Short mmCIF file of C-alpha atoms in Angstrom, two decimals:
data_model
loop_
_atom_site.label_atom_id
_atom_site.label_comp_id
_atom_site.label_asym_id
_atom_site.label_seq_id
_atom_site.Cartn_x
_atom_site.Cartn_y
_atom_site.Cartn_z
CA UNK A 899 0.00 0.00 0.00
CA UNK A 900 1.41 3.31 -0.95
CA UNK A 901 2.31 5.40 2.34
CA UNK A 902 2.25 9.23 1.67
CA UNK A 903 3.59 10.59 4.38
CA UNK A 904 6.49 7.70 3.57
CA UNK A 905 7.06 9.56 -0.10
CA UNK A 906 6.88 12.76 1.18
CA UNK A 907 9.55 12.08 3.85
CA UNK A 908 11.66 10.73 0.55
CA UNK A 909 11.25 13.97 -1.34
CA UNK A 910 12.05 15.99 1.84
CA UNK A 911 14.74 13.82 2.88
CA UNK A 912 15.88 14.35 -1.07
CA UNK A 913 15.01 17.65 -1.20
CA UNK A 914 17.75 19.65 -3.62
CA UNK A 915 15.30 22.99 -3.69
CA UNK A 916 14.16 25.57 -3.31
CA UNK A 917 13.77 26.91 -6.69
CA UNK A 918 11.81 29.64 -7.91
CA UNK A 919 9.42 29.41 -10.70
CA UNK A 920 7.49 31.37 -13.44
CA UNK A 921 4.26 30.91 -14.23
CA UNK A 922 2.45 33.07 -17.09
CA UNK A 923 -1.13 33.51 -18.03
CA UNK A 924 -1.56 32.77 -21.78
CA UNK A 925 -1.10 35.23 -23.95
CA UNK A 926 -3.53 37.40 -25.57
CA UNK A 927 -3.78 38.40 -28.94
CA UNK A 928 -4.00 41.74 -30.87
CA UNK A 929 -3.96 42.69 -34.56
CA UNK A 930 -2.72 38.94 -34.91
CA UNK A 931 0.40 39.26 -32.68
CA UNK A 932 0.92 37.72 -29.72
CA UNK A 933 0.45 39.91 -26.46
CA UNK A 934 2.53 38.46 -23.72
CA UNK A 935 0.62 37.49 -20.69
CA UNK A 936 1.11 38.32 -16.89
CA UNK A 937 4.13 36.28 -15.31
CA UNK A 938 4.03 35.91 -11.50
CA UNK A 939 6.70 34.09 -9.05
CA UNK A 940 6.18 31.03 -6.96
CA UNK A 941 8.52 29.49 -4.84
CA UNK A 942 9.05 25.24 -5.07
CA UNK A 943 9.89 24.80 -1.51
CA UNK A 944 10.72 21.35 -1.26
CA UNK A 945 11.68 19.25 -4.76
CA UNK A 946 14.13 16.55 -5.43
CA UNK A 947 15.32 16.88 -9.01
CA UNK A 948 17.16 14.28 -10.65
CA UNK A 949 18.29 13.03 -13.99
CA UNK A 950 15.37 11.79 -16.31
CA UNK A 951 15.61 7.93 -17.25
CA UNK A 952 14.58 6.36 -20.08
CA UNK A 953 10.99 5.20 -19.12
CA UNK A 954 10.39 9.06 -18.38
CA UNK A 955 11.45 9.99 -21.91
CA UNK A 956 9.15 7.52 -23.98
CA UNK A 957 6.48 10.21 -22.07
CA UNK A 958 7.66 12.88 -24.46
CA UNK A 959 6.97 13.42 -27.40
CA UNK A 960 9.04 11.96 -29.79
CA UNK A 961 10.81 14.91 -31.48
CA UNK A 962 11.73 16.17 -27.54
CA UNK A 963 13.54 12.80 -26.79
CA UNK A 964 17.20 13.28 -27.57
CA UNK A 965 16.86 16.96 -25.25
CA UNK A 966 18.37 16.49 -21.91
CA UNK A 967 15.74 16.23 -19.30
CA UNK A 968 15.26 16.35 -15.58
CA UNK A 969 12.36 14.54 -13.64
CA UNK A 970 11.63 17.16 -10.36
CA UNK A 971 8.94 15.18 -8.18
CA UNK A 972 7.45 17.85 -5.78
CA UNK A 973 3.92 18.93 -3.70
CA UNK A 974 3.49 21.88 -5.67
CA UNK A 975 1.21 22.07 -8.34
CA UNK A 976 2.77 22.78 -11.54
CA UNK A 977 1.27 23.93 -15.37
CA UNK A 978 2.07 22.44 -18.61
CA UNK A 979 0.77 24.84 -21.88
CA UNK A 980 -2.11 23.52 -24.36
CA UNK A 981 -4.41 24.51 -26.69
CA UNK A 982 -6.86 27.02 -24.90
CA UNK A 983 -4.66 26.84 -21.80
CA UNK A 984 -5.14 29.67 -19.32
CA UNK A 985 -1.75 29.39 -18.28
CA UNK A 986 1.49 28.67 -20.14
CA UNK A 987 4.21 26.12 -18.82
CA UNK A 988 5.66 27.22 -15.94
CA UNK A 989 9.33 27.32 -15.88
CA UNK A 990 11.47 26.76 -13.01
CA UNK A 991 15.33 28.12 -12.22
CA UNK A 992 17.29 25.08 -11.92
CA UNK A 993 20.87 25.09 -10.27
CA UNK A 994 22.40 25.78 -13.68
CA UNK A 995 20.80 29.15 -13.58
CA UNK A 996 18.59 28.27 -16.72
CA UNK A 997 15.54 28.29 -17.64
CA UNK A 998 13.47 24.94 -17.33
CA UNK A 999 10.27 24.52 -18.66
CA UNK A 1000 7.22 21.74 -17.63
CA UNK A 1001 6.94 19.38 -20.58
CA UNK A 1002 4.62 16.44 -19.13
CA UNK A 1003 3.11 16.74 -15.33
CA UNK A 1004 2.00 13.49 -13.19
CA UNK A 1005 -0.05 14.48 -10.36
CA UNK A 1006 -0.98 11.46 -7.65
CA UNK A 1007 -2.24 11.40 -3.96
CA UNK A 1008 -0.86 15.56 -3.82
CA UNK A 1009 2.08 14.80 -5.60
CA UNK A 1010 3.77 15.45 -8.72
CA UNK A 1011 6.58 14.40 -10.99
CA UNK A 1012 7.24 16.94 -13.54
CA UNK A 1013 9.45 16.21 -17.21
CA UNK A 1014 11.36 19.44 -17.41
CA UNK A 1015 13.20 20.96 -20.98
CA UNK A 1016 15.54 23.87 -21.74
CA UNK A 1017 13.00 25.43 -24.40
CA UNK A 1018 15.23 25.52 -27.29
CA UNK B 680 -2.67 57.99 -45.98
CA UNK B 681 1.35 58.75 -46.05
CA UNK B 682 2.82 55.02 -45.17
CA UNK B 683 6.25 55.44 -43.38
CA UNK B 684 9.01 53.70 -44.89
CA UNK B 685 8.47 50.27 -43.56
CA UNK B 686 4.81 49.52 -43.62
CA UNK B 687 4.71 45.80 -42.67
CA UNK B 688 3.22 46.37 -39.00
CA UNK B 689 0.60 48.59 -40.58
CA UNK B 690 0.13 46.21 -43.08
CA UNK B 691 0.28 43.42 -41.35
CA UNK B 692 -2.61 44.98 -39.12
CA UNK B 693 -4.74 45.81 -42.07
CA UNK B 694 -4.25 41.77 -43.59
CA UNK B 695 -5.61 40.89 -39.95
CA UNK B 696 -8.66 42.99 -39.82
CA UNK B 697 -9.97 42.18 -43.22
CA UNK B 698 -9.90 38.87 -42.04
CA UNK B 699 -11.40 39.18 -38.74
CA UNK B 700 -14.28 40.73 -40.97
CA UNK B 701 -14.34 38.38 -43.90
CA UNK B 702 -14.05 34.77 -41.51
CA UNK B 703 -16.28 36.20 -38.47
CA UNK B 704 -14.26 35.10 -35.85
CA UNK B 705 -13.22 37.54 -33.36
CA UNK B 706 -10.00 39.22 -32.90
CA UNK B 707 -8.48 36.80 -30.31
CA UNK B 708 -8.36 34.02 -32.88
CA UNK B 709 -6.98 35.55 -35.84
CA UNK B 710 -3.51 35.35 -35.80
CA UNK B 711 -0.02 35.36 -37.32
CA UNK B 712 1.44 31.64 -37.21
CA UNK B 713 5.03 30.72 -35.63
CA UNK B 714 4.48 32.91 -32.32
CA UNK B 715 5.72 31.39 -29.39
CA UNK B 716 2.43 30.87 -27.38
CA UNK B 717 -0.28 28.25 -27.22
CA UNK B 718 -2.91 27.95 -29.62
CA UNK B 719 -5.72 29.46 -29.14
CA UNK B 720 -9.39 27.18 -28.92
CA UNK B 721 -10.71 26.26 -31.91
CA UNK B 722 -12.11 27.96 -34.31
CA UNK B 723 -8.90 30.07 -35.13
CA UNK B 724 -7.03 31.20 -38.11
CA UNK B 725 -3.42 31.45 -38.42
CA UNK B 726 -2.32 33.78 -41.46
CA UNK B 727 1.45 33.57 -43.05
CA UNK B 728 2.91 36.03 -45.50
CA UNK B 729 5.45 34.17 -47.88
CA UNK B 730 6.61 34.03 -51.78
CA UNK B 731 7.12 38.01 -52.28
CA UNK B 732 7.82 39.14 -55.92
CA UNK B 733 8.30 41.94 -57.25
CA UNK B 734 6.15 42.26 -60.18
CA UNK B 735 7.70 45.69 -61.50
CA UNK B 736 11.13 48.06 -61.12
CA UNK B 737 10.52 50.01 -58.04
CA UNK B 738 10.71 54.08 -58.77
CA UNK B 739 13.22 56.12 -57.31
CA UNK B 740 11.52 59.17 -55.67
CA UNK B 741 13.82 62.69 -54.68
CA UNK B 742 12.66 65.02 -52.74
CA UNK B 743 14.78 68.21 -51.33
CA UNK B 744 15.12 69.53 -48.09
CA UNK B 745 17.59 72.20 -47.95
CA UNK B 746 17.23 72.17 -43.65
CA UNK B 747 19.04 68.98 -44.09
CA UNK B 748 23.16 68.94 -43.56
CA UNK B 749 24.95 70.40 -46.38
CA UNK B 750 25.50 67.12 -49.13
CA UNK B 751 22.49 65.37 -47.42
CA UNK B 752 19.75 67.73 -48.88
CA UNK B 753 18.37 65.21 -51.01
CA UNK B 754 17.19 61.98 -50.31
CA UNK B 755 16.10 59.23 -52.93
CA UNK B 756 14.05 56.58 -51.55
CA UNK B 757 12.48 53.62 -53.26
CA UNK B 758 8.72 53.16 -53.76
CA UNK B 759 7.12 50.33 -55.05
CA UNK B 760 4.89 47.05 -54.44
CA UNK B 761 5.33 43.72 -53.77
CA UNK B 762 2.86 40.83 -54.76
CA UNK B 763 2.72 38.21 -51.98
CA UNK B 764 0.82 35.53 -51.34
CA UNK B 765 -0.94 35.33 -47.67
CA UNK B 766 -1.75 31.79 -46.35
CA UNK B 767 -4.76 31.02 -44.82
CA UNK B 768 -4.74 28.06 -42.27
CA UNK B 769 -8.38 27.32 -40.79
CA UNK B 770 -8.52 24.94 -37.89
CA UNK B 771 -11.83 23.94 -36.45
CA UNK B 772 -13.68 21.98 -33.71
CA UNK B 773 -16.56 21.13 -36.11
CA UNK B 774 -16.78 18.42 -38.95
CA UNK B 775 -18.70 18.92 -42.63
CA UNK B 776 -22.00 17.37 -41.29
CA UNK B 777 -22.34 18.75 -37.99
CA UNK B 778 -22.61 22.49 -38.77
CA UNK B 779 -22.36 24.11 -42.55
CA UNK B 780 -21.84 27.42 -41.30
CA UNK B 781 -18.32 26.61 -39.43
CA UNK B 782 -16.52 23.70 -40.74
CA UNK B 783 -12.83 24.81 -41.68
CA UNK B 784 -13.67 24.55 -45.68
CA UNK B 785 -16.98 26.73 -44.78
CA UNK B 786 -15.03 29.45 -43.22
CA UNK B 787 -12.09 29.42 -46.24
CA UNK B 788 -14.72 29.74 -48.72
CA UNK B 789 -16.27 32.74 -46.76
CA UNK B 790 -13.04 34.17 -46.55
CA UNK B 791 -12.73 33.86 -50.54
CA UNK B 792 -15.46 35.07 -51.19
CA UNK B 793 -15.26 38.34 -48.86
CA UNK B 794 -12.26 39.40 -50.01
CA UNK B 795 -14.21 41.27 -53.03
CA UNK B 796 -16.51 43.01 -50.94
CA UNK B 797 -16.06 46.64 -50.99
CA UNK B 798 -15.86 47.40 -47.73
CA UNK B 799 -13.23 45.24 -46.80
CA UNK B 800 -11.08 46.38 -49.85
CA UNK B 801 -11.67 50.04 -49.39
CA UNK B 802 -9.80 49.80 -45.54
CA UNK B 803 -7.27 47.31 -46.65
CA UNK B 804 -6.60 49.51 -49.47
CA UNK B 805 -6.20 52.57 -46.98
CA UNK B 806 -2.56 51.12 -45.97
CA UNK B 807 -1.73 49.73 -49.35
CA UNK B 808 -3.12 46.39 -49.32
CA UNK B 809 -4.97 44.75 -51.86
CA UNK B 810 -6.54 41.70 -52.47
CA UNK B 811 -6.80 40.65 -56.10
CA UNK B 812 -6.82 36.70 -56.12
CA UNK B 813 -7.75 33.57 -54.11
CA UNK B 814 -6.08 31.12 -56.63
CA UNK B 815 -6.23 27.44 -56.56
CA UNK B 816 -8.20 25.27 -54.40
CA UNK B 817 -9.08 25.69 -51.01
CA UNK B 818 -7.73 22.15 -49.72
CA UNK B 819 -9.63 20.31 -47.09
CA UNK B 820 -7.71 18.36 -45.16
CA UNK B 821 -9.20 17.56 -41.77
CA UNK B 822 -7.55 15.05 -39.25
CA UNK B 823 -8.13 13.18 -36.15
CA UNK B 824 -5.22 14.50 -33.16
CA UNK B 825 -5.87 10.91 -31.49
CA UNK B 826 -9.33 10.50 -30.93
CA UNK B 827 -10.59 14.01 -31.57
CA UNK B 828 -11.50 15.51 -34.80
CA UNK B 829 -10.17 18.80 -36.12
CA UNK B 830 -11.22 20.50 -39.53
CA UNK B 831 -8.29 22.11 -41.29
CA UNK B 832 -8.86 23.86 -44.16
CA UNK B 833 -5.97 26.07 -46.35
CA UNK B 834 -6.19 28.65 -48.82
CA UNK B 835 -4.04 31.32 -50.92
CA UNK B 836 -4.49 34.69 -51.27
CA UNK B 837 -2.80 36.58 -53.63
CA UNK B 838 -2.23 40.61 -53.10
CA UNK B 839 0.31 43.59 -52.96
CA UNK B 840 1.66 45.33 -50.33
CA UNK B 841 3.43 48.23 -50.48
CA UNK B 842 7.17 47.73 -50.35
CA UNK B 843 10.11 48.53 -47.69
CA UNK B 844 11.05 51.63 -48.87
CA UNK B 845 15.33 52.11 -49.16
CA UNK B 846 16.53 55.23 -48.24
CA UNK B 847 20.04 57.37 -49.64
CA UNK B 848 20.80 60.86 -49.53
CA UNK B 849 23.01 63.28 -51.66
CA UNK B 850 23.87 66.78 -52.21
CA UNK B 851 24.58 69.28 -54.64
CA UNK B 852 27.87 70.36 -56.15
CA UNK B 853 29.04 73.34 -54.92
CA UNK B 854 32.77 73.80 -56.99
CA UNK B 855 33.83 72.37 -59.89
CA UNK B 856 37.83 72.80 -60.49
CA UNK B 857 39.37 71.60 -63.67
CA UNK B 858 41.83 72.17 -66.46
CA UNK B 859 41.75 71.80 -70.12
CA UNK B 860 44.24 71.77 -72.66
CA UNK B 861 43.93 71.57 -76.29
CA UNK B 862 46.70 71.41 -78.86
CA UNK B 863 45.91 73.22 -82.32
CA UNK B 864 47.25 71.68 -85.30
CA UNK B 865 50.52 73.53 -85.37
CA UNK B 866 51.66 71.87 -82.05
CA UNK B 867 50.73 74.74 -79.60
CA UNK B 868 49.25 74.19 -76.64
CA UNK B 869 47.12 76.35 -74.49
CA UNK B 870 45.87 75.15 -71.31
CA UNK B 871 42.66 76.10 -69.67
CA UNK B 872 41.90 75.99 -66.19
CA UNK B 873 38.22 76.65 -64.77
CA UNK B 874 36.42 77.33 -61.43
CA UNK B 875 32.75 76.94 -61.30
CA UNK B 876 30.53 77.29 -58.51
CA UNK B 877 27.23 75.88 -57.93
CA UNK B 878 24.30 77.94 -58.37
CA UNK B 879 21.96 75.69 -56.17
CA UNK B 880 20.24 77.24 -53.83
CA UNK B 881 22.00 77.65 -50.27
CA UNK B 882 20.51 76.05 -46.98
CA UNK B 883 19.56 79.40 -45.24
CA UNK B 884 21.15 79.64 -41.59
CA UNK B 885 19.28 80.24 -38.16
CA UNK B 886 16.27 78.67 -37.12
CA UNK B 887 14.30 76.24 -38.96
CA UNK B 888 10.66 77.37 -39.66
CA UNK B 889 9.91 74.30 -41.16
CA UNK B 890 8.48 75.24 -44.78
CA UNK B 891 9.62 73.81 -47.86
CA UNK B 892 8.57 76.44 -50.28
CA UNK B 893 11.08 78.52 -52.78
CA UNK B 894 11.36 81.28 -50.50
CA UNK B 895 14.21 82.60 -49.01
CA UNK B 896 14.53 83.26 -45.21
CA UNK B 897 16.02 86.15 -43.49
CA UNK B 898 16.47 85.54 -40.25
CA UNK B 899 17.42 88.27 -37.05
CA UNK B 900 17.16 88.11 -33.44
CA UNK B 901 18.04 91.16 -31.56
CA UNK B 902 17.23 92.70 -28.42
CA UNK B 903 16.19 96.12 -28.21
CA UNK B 904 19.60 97.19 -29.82
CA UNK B 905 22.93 95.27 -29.90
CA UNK B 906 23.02 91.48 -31.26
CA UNK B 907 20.87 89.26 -29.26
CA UNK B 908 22.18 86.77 -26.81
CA UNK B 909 19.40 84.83 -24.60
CA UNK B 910 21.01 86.48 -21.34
CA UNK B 911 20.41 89.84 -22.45
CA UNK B 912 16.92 90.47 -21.25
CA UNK B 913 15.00 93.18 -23.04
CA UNK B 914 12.04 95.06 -21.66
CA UNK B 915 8.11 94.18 -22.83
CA UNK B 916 6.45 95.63 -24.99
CA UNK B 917 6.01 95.68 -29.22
CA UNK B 918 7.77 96.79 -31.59
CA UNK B 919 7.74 96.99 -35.52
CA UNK B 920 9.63 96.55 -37.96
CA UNK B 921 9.02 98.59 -41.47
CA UNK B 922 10.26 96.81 -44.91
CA UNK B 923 11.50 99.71 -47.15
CA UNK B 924 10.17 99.72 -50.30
CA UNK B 925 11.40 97.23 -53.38
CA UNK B 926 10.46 94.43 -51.00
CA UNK B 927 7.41 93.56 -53.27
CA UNK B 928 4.56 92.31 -52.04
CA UNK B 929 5.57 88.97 -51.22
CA UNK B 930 7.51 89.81 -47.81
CA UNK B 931 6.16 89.02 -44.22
CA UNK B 932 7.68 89.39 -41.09
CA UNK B 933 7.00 87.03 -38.18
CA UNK B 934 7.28 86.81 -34.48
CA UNK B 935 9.48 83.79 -33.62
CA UNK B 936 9.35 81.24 -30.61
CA UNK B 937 9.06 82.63 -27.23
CA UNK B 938 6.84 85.28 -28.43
CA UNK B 939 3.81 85.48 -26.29
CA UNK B 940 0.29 87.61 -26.54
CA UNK B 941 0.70 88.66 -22.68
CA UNK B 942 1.02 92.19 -24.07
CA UNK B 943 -1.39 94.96 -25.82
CA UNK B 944 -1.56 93.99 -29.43
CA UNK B 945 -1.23 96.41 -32.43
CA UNK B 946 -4.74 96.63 -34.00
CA UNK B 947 -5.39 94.30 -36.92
CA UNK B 948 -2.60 91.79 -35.17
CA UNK B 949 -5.09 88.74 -34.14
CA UNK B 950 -3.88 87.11 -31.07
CA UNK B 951 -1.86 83.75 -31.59
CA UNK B 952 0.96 82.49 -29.73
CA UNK B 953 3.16 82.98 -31.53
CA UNK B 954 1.72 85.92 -33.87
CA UNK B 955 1.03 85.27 -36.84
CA UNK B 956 3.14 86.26 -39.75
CA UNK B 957 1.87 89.82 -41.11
CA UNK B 958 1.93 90.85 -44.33
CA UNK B 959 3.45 93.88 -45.66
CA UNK B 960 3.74 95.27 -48.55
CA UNK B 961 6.38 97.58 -50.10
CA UNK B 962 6.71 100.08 -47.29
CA UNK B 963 4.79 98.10 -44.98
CA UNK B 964 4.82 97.28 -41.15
CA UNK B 965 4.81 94.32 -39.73
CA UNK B 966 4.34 93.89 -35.55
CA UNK B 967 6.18 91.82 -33.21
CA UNK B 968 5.33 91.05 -29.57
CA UNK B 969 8.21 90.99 -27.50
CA UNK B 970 8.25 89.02 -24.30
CA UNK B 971 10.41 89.95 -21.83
CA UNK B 972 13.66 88.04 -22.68
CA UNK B 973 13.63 88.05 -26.13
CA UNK B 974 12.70 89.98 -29.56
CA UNK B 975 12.96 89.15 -32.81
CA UNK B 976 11.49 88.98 -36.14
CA UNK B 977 11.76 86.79 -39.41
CA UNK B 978 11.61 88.65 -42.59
CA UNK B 979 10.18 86.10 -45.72
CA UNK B 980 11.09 87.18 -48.83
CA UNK B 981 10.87 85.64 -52.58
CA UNK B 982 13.30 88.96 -53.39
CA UNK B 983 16.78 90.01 -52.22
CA UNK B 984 15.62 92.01 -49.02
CA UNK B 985 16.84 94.99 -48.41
CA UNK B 986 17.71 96.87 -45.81
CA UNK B 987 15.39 97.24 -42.75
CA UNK B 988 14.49 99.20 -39.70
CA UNK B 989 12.76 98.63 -36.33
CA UNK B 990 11.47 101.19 -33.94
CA UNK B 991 14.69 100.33 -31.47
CA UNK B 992 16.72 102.49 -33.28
CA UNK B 993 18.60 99.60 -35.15
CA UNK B 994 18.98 99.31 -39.15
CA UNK B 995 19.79 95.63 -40.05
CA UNK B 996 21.05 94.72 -43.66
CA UNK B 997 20.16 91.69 -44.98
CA UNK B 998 22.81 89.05 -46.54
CA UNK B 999 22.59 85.68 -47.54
CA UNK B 1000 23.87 85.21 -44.42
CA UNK B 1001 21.30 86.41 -42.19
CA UNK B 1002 21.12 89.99 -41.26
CA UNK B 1003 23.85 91.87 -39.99
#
């Protein structure tokens, strides 16, 4: 039986946050251009990123597999973009100083594990 | 309207309104492809510009402006067209058979079909654009995105645009130096040298009033007597400034910047900051309001000006120069 409190103790205990993140409202549009939307910060207290494995990248899609990838499994709610999406993907300051944005989000009993990209 | 010298945003604008107006869809889902965003819900549009040509030699048009810095006065800029064809991507939520109205195919043929309509034309037009052909088929080529269904319909729309206009300047020549020499038949030779100066007309100094007409500017600020330096203040008040005759009737003086109507105004002088430029004739008067700091007048003149008075005791003479 999956223990909660058990996997949240792992992700704490793994913890290699914080990080800060960027999340932006979709953007309008106007005379056919695109009119960037709001961006607001949020804070990923606790998150244990690590290396993505293979399993994680058959996720992707398939033109995104050879891109270096990190898995970030966290209790924060995170955004991927779509079609008629409110929000854009968020994108989160990794140690490497870049830019790292949500490609493919797994949310389960409050948690999540998160694909992150470099947007190229 | 005047277009400035790259039009494509205006253009660009105009392409997107005529066809918010000829597809029906509102202005949030009408756009221009390859932006870094998401896509908006169906029923959208996206719109690409591609395969310009140039279907004729663009002109080259000069126009002078003697304000500009001496061998810059005039500039030669391209003007011409462009024939382009704009790409027309429907994407929809709704299939053939569920709604006529709004299947992709419906709304490319609507587009195709408005194009013509006066209206639309007539504002396009307004920043150069024109719509003259929506060749070829409108291809229908809807898919299923795993198990959903979305129409996608494409068409081509030919059209100009005005072009990207290319901008150069140039001046006149002011000297020509040179020397001939020509041998007769008995073996003499004299040799000729030459010196000829421009006779284009010369960028008057002071102030720019910003005309471009053929006359010739005289300019002059002076306090109340002495040459005129802004630290020299000068009492209030008016004064005038007669043009002798010979002028002809073509001359006007004029109150430069920084003169103000806080003071009495000669009759006939109506009251605009700055006044107005008066007309005189040979002989005539024309009024200046001086403000406290500084006087002044502009003489206009299609004639060599002469020599002129005001009331502070001053004569000025004129020069190509300015006045002395």
């Amino acid at each position: 039986m999956f223990d909660a409190d058990f996997a949240w103790d792992l992700i704490d205990s793994f913890s290699t946050g914080p990080y800060v993140g960027t999340r932006t409202q979709t953007s309008g549009v106007h005379n056919g251009r695109e009119v960037p939307g709001k961006k607001t910060k949020f804070t990923v207290d606790i998150a244990c990123v690590q290396p993505a494995g293979g399993r994680d990248l058959l996720r992707l899609p398939e033109e995104r597999r050879a891109t270096e990838t990190r898995v970030m499994f966290t209790k924060t709610p995170l955004q991927v973009g779509g079609q008629g999406a409110a929000l854009e993907a968020d994108r989160i300051t990794l140690e490497d100083g870049k830019l790292w944005e949500i490609q493919s989000v797994e949310s389960w009993m409050g948690y999540t594990k998160a694909l992150l990209q470099v947007p190229s | 309207m005047t277009l400035p010298r790259n039009p494509w945003a205006l253009v660009r604008d105009a392409i997107v309104q005529a066809m918010i107006r000829a597809s029906g869809l509102d202005e949030s889902h009408v756009l221009w492809a390859y932006q870094n965003t998401n896509q908006p819900t169906d029923d959208y549009i996206d719109l690409s510009i591609s395969g310009s040509e140039n279907p004729c030699q663009d002109a080259i048009v000069a126009t002078t402006d003697l304000t500009r810095p001496a061998g810059e006065e005039i500039q030669l800029a391209t003007q011409g067209f462009r024939e382009v064809v704009l790409s027309v991507e429907v994407y929809t939520k709704t299939t053939v058979t569920s709604d006529e109205e709004l299947d992709a195919l419906a709304i490319a043929e609507r587009i195709r079909s408005a194009i013509i309509l006066p209206t639309l034309r007539d504002r396009a037009l307004k920043f150069g654009v024109s719509f003259f052909d929506s060749f070829g088929a409108a291809q229908y080529l809807p898919k299923l995105i795993s198990t959903g269904f979305r129409g996608f319909a494409l068409l081509h729309i030919r059209m100009f645009i005005p072009a990207v206009a290319a901008v150069e300047y140039t001046g006149y020549i002011n000297t020509v130096n040179g020397t001939v020499k020509v041998t007769d038949d008995s073996g003499i030779t004299d040799e000729f040298t030459f010196h000829a100066e421009g006779s284009a007309p010369k960028a008057p100094t002071g102030t720019d009033d910003g005309q471009q007409d053929n006359t010739t500017r005289w300019d002059h600020w002076a306090p109340q007597s002495g040459p005129w330096t802004p630290d020299t203040p000068i009492p209030s008040g008016a004064y005038s400034v007669t043009v002798p005759s010979g002028v002809g009737t073509n001359a006007w003086v004029k109150g430069g910047s920084g003169f103000t109507t806080d003071h009495t105004l000669p009759p006939g002088l109506a009251a605009n900051n700055p006044p107005p430029g008066t007309m005189v004739s040979d002989g005539g008067e024309g009024w200046i309001i001086a403000p406290p700091w500084r006087a002044g007048w502009k003489v206009f003149t299609t004639t060599d000006p002469p020599d002129f008075t005001s009331n502070d005791g001053e004569t000025y003479i004129c020069d190509e120069d300015g006045v002395t």
